XYZ file of N, CA and C in Angstrom:
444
model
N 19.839 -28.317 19.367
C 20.582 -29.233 20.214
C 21.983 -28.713 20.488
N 22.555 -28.229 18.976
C 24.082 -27.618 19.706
C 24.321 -26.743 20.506
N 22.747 -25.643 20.118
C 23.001 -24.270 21.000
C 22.544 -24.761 22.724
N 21.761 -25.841 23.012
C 21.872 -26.135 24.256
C 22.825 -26.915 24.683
N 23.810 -27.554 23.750
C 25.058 -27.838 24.388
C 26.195 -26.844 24.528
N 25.943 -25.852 24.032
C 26.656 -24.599 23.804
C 26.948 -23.924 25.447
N 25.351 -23.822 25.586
C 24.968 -22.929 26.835
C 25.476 -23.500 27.749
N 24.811 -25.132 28.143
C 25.189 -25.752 29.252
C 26.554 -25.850 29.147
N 27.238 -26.354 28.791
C 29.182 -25.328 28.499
C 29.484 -24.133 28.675
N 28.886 -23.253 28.306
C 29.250 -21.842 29.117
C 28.653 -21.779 30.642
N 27.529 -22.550 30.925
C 26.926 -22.426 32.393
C 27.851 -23.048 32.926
N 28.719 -24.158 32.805
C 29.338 -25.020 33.672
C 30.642 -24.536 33.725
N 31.585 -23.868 32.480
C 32.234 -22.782 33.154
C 32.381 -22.076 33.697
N 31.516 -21.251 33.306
C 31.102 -20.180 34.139
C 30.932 -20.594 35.831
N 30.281 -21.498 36.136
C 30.123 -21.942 37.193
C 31.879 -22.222 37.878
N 32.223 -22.903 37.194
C 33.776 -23.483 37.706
C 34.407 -22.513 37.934
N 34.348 -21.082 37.119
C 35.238 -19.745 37.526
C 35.301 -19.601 38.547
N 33.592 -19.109 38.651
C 33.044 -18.742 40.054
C 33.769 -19.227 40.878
N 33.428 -20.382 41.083
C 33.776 -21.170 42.306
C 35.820 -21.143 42.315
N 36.474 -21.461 41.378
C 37.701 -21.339 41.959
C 38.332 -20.158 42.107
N 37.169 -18.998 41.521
C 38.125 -17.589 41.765
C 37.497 -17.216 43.399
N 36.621 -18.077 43.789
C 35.818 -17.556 45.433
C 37.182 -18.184 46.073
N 37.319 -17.392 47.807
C 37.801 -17.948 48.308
C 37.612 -18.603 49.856
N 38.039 -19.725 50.074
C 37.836 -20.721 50.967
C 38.802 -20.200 52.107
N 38.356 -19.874 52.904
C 39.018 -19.617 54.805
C 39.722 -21.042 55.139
N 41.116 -20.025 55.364
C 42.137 -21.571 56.101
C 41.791 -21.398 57.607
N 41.922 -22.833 57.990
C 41.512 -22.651 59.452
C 42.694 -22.058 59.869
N 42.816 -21.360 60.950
C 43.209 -20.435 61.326
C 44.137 -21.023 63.138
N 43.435 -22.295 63.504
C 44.019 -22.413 64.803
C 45.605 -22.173 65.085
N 45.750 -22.893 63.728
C 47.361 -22.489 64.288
C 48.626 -21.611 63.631
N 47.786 -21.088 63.371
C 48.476 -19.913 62.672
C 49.291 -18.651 63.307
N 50.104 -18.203 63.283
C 50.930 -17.329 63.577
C 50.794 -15.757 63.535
N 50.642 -15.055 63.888
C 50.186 -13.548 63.712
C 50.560 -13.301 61.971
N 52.056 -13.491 61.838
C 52.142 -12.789 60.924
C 51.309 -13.765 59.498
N 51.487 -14.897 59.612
C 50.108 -15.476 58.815
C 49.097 -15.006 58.782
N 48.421 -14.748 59.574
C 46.853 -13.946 59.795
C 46.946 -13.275 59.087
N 47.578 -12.579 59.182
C 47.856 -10.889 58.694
C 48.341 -10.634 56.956
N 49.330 -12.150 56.848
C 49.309 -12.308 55.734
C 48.076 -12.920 54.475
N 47.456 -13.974 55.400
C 46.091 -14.112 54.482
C 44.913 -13.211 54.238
N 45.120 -12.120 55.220
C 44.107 -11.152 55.235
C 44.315 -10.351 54.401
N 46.035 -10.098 54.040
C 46.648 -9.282 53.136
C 46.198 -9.785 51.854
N 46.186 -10.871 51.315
C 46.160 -11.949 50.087
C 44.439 -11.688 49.907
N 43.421 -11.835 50.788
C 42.029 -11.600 50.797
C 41.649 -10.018 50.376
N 42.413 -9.516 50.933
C 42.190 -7.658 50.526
C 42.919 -7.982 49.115
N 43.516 -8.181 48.742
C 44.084 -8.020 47.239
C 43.370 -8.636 46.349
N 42.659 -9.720 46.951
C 41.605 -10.536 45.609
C 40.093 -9.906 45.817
N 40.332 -8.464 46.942
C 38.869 -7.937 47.056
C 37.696 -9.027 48.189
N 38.410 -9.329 48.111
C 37.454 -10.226 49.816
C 37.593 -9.474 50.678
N 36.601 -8.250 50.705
C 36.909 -7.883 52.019
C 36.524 -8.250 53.500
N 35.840 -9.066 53.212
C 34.616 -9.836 54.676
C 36.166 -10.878 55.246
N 36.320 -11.654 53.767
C 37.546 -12.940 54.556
C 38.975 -12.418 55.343
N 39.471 -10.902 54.488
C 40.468 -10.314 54.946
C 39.816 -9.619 56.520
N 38.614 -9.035 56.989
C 38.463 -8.617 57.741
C 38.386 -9.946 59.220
N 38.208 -11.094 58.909
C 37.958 -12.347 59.432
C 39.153 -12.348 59.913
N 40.583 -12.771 59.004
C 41.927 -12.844 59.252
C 42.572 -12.012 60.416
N 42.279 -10.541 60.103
C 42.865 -8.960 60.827
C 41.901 -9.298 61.867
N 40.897 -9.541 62.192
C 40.216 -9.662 63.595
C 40.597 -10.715 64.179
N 41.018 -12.180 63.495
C 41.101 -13.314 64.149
C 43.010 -13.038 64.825
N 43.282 -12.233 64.296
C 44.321 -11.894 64.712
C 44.705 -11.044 66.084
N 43.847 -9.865 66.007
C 43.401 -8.850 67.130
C 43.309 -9.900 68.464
N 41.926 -11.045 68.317
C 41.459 -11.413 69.060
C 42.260 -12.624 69.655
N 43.109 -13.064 68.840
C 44.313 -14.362 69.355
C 45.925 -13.862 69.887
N 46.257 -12.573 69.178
C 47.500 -11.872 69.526
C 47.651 -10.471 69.783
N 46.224 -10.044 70.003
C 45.829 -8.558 70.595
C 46.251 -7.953 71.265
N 47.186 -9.032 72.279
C 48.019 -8.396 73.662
C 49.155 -7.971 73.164
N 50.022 -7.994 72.129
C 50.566 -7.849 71.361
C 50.641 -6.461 70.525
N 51.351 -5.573 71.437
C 50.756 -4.482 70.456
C 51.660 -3.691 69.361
N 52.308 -5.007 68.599
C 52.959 -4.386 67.227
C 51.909 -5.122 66.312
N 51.109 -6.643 66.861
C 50.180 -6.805 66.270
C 48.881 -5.712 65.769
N 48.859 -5.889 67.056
C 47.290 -5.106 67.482
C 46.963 -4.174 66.400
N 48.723 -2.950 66.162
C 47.915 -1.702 65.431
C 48.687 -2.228 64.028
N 49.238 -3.544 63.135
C 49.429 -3.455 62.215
C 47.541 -4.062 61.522
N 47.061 -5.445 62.264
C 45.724 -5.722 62.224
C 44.689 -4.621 61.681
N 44.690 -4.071 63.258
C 43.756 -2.933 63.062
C 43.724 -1.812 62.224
N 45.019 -1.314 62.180
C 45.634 -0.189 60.726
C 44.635 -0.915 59.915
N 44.926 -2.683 59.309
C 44.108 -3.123 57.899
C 42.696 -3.067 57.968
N 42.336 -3.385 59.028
C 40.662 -3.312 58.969
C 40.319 -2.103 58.840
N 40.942 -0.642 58.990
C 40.978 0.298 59.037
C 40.920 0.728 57.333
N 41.682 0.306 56.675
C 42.342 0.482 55.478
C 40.603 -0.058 54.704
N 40.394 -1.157 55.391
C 39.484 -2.162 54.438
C 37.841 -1.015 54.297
N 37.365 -0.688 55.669
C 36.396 0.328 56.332
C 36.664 1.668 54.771
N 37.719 2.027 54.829
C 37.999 2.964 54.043
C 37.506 3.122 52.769
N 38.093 1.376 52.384
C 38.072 0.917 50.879
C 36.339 1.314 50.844
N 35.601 0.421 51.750
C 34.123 0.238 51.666
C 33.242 1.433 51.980
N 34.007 2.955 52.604
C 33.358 4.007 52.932
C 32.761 3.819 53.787
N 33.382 3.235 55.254
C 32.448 2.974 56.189
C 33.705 3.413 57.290
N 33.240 4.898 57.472
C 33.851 6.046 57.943
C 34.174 6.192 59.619
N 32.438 5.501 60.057
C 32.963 4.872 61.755
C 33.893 3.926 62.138
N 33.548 2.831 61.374
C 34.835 1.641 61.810
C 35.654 2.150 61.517
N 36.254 2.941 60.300
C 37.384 3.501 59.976
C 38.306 4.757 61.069
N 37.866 5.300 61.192
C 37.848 6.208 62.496
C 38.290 5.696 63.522
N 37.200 4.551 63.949
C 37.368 3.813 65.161
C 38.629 3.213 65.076
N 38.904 2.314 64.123
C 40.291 1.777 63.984
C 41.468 2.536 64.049
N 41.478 3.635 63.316
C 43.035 4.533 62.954
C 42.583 5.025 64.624
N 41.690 5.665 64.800
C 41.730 6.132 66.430
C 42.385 5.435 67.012
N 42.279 3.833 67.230
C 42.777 3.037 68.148
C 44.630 2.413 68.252
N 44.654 2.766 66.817
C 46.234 2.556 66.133
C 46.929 3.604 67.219
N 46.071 5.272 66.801
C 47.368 6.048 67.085
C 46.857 6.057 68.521
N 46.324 5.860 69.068
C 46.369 5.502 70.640
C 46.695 4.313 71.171
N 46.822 3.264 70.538
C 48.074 2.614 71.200
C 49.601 3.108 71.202
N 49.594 3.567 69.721
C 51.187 3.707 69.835
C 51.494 5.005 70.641
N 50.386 5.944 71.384
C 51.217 7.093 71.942
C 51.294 6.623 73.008
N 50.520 5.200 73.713
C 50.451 4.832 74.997
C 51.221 3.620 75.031
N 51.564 2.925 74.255
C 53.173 2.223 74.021
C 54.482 2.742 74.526
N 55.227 1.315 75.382
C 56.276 2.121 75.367
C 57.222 2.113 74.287
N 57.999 3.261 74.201
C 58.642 3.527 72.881
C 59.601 2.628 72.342
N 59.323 2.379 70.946
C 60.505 1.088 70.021
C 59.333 -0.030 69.989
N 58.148 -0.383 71.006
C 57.436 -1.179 70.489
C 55.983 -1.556 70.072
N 55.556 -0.741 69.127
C 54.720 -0.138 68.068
C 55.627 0.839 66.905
N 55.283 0.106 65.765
C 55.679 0.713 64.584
C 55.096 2.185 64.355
N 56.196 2.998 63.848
C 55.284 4.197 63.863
C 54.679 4.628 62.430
N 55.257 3.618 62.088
C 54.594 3.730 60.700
C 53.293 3.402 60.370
N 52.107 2.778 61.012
C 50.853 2.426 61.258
C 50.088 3.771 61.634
N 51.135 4.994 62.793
C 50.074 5.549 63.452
C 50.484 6.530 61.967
N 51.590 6.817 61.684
C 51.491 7.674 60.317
C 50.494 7.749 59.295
N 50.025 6.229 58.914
C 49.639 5.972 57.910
C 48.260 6.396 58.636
N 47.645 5.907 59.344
C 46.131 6.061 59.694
C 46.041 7.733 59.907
N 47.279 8.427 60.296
C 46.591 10.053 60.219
C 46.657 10.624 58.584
N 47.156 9.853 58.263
C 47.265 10.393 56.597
C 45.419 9.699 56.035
N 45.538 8.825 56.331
C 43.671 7.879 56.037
C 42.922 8.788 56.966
N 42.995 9.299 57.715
C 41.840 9.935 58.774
C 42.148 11.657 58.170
N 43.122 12.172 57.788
C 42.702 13.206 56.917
C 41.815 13.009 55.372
N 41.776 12.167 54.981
C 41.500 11.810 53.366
C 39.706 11.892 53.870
N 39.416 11.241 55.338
C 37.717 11.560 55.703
C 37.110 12.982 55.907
N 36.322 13.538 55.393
C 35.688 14.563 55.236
C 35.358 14.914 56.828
N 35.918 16.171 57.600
C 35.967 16.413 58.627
C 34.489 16.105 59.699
N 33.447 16.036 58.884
C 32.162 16.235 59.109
C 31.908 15.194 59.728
N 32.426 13.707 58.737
C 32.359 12.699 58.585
C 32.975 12.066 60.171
N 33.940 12.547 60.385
C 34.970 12.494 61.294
C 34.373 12.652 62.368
N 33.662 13.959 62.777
C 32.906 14.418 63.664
C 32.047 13.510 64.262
N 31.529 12.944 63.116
C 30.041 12.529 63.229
C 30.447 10.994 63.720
N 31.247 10.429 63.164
C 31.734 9.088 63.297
C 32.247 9.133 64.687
N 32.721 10.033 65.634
C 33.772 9.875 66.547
C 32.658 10.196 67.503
N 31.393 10.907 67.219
C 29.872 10.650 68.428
C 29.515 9.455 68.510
N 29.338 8.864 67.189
C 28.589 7.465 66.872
C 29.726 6.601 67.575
N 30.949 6.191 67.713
C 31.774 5.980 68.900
C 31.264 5.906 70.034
N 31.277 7.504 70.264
C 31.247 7.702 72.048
C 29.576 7.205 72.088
N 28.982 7.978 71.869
C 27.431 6.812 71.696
C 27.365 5.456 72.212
N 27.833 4.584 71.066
C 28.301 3.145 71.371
C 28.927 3.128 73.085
N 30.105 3.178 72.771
C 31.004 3.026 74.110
C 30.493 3.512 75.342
N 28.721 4.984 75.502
C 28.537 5.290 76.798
C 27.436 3.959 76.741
N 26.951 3.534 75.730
C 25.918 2.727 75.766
C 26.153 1.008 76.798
N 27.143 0.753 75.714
C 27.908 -0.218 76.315
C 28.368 -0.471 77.622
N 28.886 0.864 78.054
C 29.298 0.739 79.843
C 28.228 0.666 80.458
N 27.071 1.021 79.943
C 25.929 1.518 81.100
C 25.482 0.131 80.850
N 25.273 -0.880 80.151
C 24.997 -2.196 80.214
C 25.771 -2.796 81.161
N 26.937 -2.364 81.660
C 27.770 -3.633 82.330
C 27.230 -3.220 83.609
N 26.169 -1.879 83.725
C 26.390 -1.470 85.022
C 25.129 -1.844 85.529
């Protein structure tokens, strides 16, 4: 009898961890870029990478026009791709960083984003690089020929 009150006490902790170390998505409507960016930051640090990638996109997609947003966002999803070894999105992202900021006009894009993503896009195995930046163009001829 004690050792099944034992257990069901460790199950129901255990359970309660779970659940308050998971984390719950703030709605997001009215949130501010640099909020986004900050909960996505807070989600990458507790290892959520799905909720932090939610944040950095919901951000892209609400203040995208924005392009000190655009490549600090995308730099993170970039960063996150990395963490997870998922070498196309990663690519794709730092690609898109340092091509905004060379097609920015100058003073507004940080250049510290396009720095950081060529320092992350050397750390990918050139091969990798190669191969990821077809699987790109792939996608993207695929895609146009649908609109057409």
């Amino acid at each position: 009898m004690k050792k099944n009150i034992k257990n069901s006490l460790i199950t129901i902790l255990t359970a309660s961890l779970l659940v308050s170390c998971s984390s719950t998505l703030v709605p997001v409507e009215n949130l501010t870029p640099q909020e986004l960016i900050q909960y996505g930051q807070n989600e990458y640090e507790a290892s959520n990478y799905q909720n932090a990638l939610y944040y950095y996109n919901t951000a892209i997609d609400k203040f995208g026009d924005q392009a000190s947003v655009f490549v600090e966002a995308r730099y993170e999803t970039g960063h996150i791709y990395m963490k997870k070894k998922d070498y196309t999105n990663a690519v794709a992202a730092f690609d898109e960083v340092i091509y905004v900021y060379d097609h920015a006009p100058a003073g507004t894009v940080p250049a510290a984003y396009t720095k950081l993503s060529k320092i992350e896009l050397a750390k990918i195995p050139e091969s990798k690089v190669t191969q990821a930046r077809a699987e790109i163009e792939k996608a993207r001829k695929e895609a146009e020929s649908e609109k057409n």
